[in-house]
Coordinates of N, CA, C and O in Angstrom, one line a residue:
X119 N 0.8 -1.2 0.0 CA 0.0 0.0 0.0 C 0.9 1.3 0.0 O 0.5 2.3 -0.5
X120 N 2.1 1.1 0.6 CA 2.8 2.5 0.8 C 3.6 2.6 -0.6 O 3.8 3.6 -1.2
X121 N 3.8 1.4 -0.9 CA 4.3 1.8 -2.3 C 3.7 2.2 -3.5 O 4.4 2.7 -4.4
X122 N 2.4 2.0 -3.5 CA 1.4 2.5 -4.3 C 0.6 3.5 -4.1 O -0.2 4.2 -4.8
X123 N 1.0 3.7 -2.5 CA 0.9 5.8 -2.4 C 1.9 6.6 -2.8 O 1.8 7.8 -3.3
X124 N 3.4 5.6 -2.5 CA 4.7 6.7 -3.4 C 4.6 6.4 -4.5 O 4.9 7.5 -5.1
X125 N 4.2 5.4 -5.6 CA 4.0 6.1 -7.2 C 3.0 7.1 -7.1 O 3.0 7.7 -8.2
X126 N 2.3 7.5 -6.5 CA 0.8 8.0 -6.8 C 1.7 9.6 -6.5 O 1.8 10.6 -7.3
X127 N 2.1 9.4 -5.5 CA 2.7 10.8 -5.1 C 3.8 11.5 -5.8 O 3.9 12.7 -6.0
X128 N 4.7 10.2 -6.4 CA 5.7 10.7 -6.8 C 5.7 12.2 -8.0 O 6.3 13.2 -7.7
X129 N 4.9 11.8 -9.3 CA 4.9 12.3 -10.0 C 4.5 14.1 -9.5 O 5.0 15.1 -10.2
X130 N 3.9 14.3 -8.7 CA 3.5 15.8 -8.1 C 5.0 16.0 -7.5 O 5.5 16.9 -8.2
X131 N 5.6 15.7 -6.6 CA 6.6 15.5 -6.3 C 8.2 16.3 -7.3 O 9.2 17.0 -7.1
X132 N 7.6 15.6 -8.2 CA 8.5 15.9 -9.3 C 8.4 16.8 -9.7 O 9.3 17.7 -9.7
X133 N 6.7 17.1 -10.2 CA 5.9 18.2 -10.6 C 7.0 19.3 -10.0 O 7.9 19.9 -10.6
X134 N 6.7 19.8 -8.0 CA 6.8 21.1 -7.7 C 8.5 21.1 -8.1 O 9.0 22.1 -8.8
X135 N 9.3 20.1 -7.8 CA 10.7 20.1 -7.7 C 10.9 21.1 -9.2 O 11.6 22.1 -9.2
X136 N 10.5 20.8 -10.2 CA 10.0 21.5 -11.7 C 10.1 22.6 -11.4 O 11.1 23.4 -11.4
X137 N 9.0 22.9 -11.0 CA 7.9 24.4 -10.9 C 9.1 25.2 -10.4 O 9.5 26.2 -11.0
X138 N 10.0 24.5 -9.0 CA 10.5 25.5 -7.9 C 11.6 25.9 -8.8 O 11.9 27.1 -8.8
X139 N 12.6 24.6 -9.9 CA 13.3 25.3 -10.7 C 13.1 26.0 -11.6 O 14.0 26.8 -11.6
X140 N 12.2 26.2 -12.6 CA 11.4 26.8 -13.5 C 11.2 28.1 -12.8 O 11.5 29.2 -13.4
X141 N 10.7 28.2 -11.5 CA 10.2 30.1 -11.1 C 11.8 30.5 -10.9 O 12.1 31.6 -11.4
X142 N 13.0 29.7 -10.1 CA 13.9 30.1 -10.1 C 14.6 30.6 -11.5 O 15.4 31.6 -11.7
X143 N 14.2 29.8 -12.1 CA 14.9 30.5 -13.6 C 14.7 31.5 -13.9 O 15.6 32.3 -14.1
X144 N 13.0 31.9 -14.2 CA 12.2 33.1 -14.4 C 12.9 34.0 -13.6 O 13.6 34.9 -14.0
X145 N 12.4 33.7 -12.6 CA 13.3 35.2 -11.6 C 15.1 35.7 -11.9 O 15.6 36.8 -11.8
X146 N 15.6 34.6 -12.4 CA 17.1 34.9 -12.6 C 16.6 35.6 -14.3 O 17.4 36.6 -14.4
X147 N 16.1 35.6 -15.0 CA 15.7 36.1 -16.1 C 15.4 37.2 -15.8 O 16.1 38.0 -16.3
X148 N 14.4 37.6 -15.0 CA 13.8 39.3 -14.3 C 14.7 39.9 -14.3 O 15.0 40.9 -15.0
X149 N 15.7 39.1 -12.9 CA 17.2 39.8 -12.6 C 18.3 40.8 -13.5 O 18.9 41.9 -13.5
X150 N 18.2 39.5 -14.3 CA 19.0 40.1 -15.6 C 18.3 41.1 -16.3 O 19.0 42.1 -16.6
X151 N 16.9 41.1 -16.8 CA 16.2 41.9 -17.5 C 16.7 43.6 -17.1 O 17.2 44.6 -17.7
X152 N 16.1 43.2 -15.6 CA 16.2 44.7 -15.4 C 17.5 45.1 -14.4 O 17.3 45.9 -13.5
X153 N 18.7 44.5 -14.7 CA 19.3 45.4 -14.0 C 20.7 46.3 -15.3 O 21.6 47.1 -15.1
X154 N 20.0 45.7 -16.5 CA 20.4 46.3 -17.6 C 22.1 46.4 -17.2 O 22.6 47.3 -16.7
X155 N 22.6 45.3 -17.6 CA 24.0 44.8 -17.4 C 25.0 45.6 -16.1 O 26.3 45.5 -16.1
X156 N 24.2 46.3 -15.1 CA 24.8 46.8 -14.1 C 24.9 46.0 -13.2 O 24.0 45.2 -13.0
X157 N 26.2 46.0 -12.4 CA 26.8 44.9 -11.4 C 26.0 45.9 -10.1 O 26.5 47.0 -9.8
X158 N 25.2 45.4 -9.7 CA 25.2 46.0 -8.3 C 25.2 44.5 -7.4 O 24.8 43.4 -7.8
X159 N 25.7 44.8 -5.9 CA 26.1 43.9 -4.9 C 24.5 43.6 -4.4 O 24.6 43.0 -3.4
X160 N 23.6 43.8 -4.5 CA 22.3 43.4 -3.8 C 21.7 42.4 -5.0 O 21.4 41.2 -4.7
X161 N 21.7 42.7 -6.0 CA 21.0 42.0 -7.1 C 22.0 40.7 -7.4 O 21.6 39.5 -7.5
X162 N 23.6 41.1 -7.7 CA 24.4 39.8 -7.4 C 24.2 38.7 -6.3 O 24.4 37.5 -6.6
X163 N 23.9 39.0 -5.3 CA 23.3 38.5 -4.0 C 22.2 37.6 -4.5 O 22.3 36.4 -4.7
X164 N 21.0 38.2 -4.8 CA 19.8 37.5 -5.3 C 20.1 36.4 -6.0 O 19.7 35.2 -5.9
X165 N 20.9 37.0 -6.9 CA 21.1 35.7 -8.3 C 21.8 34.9 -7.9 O 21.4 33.8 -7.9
X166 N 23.2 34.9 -7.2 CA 23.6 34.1 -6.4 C 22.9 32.9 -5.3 O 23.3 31.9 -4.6
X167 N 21.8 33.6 -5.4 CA 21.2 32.5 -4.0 C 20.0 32.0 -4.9 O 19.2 31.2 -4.5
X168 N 19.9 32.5 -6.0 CA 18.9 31.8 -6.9 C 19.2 31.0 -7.9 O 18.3 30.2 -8.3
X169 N 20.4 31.1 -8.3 CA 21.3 30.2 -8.9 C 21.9 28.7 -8.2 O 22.0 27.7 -8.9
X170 N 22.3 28.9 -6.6 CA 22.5 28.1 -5.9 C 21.0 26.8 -6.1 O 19.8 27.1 -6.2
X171 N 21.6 25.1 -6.0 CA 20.3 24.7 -6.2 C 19.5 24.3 -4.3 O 18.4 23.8 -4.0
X172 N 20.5 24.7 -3.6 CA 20.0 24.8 -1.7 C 19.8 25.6 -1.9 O 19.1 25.2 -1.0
X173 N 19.7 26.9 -2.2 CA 18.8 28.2 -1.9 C 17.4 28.2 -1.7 O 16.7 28.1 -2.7
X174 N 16.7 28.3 -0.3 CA 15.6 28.4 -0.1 C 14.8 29.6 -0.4 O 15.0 30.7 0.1
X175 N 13.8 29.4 -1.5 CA 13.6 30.3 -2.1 C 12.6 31.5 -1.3 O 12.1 32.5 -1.9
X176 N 12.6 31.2 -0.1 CA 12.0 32.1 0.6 C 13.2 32.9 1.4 O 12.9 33.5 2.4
X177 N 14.3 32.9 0.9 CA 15.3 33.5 1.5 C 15.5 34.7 0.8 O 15.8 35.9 1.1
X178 N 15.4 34.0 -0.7 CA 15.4 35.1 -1.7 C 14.6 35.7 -1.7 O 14.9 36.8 -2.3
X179 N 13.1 35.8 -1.3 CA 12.0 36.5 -1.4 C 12.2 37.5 -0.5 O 11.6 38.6 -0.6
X180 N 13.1 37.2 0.5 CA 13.1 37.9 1.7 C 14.2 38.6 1.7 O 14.1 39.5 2.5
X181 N 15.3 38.6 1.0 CA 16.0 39.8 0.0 C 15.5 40.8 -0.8 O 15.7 42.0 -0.5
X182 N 14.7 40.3 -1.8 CA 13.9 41.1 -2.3 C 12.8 42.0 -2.1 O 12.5 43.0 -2.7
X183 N 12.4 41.4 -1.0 CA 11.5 42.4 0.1 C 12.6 43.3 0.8 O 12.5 44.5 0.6
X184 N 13.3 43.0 1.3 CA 14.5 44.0 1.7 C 15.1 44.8 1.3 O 15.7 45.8 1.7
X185 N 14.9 44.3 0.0 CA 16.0 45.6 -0.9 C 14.8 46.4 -1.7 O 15.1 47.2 -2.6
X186 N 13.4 46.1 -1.5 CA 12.3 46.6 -2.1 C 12.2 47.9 -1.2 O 11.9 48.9 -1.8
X187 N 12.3 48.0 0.4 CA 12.2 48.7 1.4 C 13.1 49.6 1.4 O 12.8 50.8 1.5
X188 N 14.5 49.0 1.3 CA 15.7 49.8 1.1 C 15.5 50.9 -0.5 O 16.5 51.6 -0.7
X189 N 15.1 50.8 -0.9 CA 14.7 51.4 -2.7 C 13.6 52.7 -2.1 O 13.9 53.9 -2.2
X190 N 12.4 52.2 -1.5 CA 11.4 53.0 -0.9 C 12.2 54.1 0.1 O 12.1 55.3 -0.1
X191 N 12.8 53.7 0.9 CA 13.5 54.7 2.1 C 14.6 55.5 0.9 O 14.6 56.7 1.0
X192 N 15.2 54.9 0.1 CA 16.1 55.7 -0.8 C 15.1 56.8 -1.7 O 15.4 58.0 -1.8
X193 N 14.6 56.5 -2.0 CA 13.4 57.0 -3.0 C 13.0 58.5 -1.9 O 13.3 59.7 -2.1
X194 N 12.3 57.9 -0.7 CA 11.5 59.0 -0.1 C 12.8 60.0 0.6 O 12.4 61.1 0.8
X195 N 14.0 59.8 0.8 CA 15.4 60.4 1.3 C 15.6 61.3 0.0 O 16.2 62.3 0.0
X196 N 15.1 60.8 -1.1 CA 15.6 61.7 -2.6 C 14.8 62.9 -2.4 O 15.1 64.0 -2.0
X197 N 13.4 62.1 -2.9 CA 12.2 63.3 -2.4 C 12.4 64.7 -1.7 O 12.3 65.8 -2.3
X198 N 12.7 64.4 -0.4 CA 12.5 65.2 0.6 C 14.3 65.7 0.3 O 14.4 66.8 0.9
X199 N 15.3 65.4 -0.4 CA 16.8 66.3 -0.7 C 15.8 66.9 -2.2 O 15.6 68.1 -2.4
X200 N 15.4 65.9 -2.9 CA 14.9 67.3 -4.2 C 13.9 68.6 -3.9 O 14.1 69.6 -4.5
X201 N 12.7 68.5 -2.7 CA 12.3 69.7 -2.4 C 13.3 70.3 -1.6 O 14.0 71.2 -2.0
X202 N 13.4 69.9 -0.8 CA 14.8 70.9 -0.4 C 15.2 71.9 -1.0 O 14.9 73.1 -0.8
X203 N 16.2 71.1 -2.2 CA 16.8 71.9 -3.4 C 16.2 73.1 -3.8 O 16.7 74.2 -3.6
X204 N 14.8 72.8 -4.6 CA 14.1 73.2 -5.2 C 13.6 74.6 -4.1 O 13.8 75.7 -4.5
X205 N 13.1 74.3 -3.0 CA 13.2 75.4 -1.7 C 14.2 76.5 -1.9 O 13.8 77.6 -2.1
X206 N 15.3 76.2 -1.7 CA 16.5 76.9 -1.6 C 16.8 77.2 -3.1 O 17.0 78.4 -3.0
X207 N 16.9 77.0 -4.2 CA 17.0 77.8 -5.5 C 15.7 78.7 -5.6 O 15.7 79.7 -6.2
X208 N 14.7 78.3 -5.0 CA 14.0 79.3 -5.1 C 14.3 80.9 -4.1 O 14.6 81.9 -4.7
X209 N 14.4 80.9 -3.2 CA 15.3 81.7 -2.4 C 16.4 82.2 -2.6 O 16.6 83.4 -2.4
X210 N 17.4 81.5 -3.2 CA 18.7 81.8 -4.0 C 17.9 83.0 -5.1 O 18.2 84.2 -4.9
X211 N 17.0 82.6 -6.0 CA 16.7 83.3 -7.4 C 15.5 84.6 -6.8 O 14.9 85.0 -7.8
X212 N 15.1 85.1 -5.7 CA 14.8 85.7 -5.0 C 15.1 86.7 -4.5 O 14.8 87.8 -4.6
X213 N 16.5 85.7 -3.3 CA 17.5 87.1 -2.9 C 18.0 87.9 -4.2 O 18.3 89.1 -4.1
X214 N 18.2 87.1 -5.5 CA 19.1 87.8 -6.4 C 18.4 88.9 -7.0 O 18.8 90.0 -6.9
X215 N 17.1 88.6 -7.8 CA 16.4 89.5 -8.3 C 16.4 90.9 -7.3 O 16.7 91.9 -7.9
X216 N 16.2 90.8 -5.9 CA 15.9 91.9 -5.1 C 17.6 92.7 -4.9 O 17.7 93.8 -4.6
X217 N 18.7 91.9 -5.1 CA 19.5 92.6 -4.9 C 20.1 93.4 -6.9 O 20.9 94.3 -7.3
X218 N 19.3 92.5 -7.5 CA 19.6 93.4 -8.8 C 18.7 94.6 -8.8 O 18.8 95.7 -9.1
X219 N 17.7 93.9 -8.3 CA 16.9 95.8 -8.0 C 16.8 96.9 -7.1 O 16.2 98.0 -7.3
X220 N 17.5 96.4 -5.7 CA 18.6 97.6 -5.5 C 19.7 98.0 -6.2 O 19.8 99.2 -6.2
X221 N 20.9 97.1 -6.9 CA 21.3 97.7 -7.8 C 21.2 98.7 -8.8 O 21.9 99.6 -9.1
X222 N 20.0 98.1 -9.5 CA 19.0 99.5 -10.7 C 18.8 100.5 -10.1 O 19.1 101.5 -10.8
X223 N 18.4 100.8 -8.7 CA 17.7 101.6 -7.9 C 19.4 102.9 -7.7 O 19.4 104.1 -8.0
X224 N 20.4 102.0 -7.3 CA 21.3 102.9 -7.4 C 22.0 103.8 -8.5 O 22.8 104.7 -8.3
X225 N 21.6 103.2 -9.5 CA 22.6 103.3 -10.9 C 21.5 104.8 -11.3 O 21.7 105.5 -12.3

């Protein structure tokens, strides 16, 4: 009987062992897609542990959530230095106008 539950089972078996290399591929495909032949050390990491065939692929998920967060905090740090900027050139082009028109004022 147990042996005629491991043929039964086997073939699903195989099935996911498939599937789990197949999505691993896919995603090393994504990898490459978009990191448009730039070497960065986070994405090397990924493919490295997705390439590995003991890499549990919820390890890599959990990379990629990490460096999804780290992207977001970099993102919203940009934000808040580009108003800034934008703040302060406006004040820069400000003080200047007003001090060219005390200059006119003197001439």
């Amino acid at each position: 009987d147990a042996l005629e539950l491991f043929k039964k089972a086997m073939p699903a078996l195989v099935q996911v062992e498939v599937s789990q290399r197949e999505l691993q591929r896919k995603a090393l495909d994504v990898l490459r897609k978009y990191s448009h032949g730039k070497a960065t050390p986070v994405l090397d990491l990924v493919a490295v542990a997705l390439h590995g065939k003991k890499a549990n692929f919820d390890k890599v998920l959990k990379m990629v959530d990490d460096m999804m967060s780290a992207l977001k905090k970099e993102q919203s740090d940009d934000d808040a230095k580009n108003d800034y900027c934008k703040a302060e050139l406006d004040r820069a082009e400000d003080t200047t106008k007003e001090l060219k028109h005390g200059l006119s004022n003197l001439a």
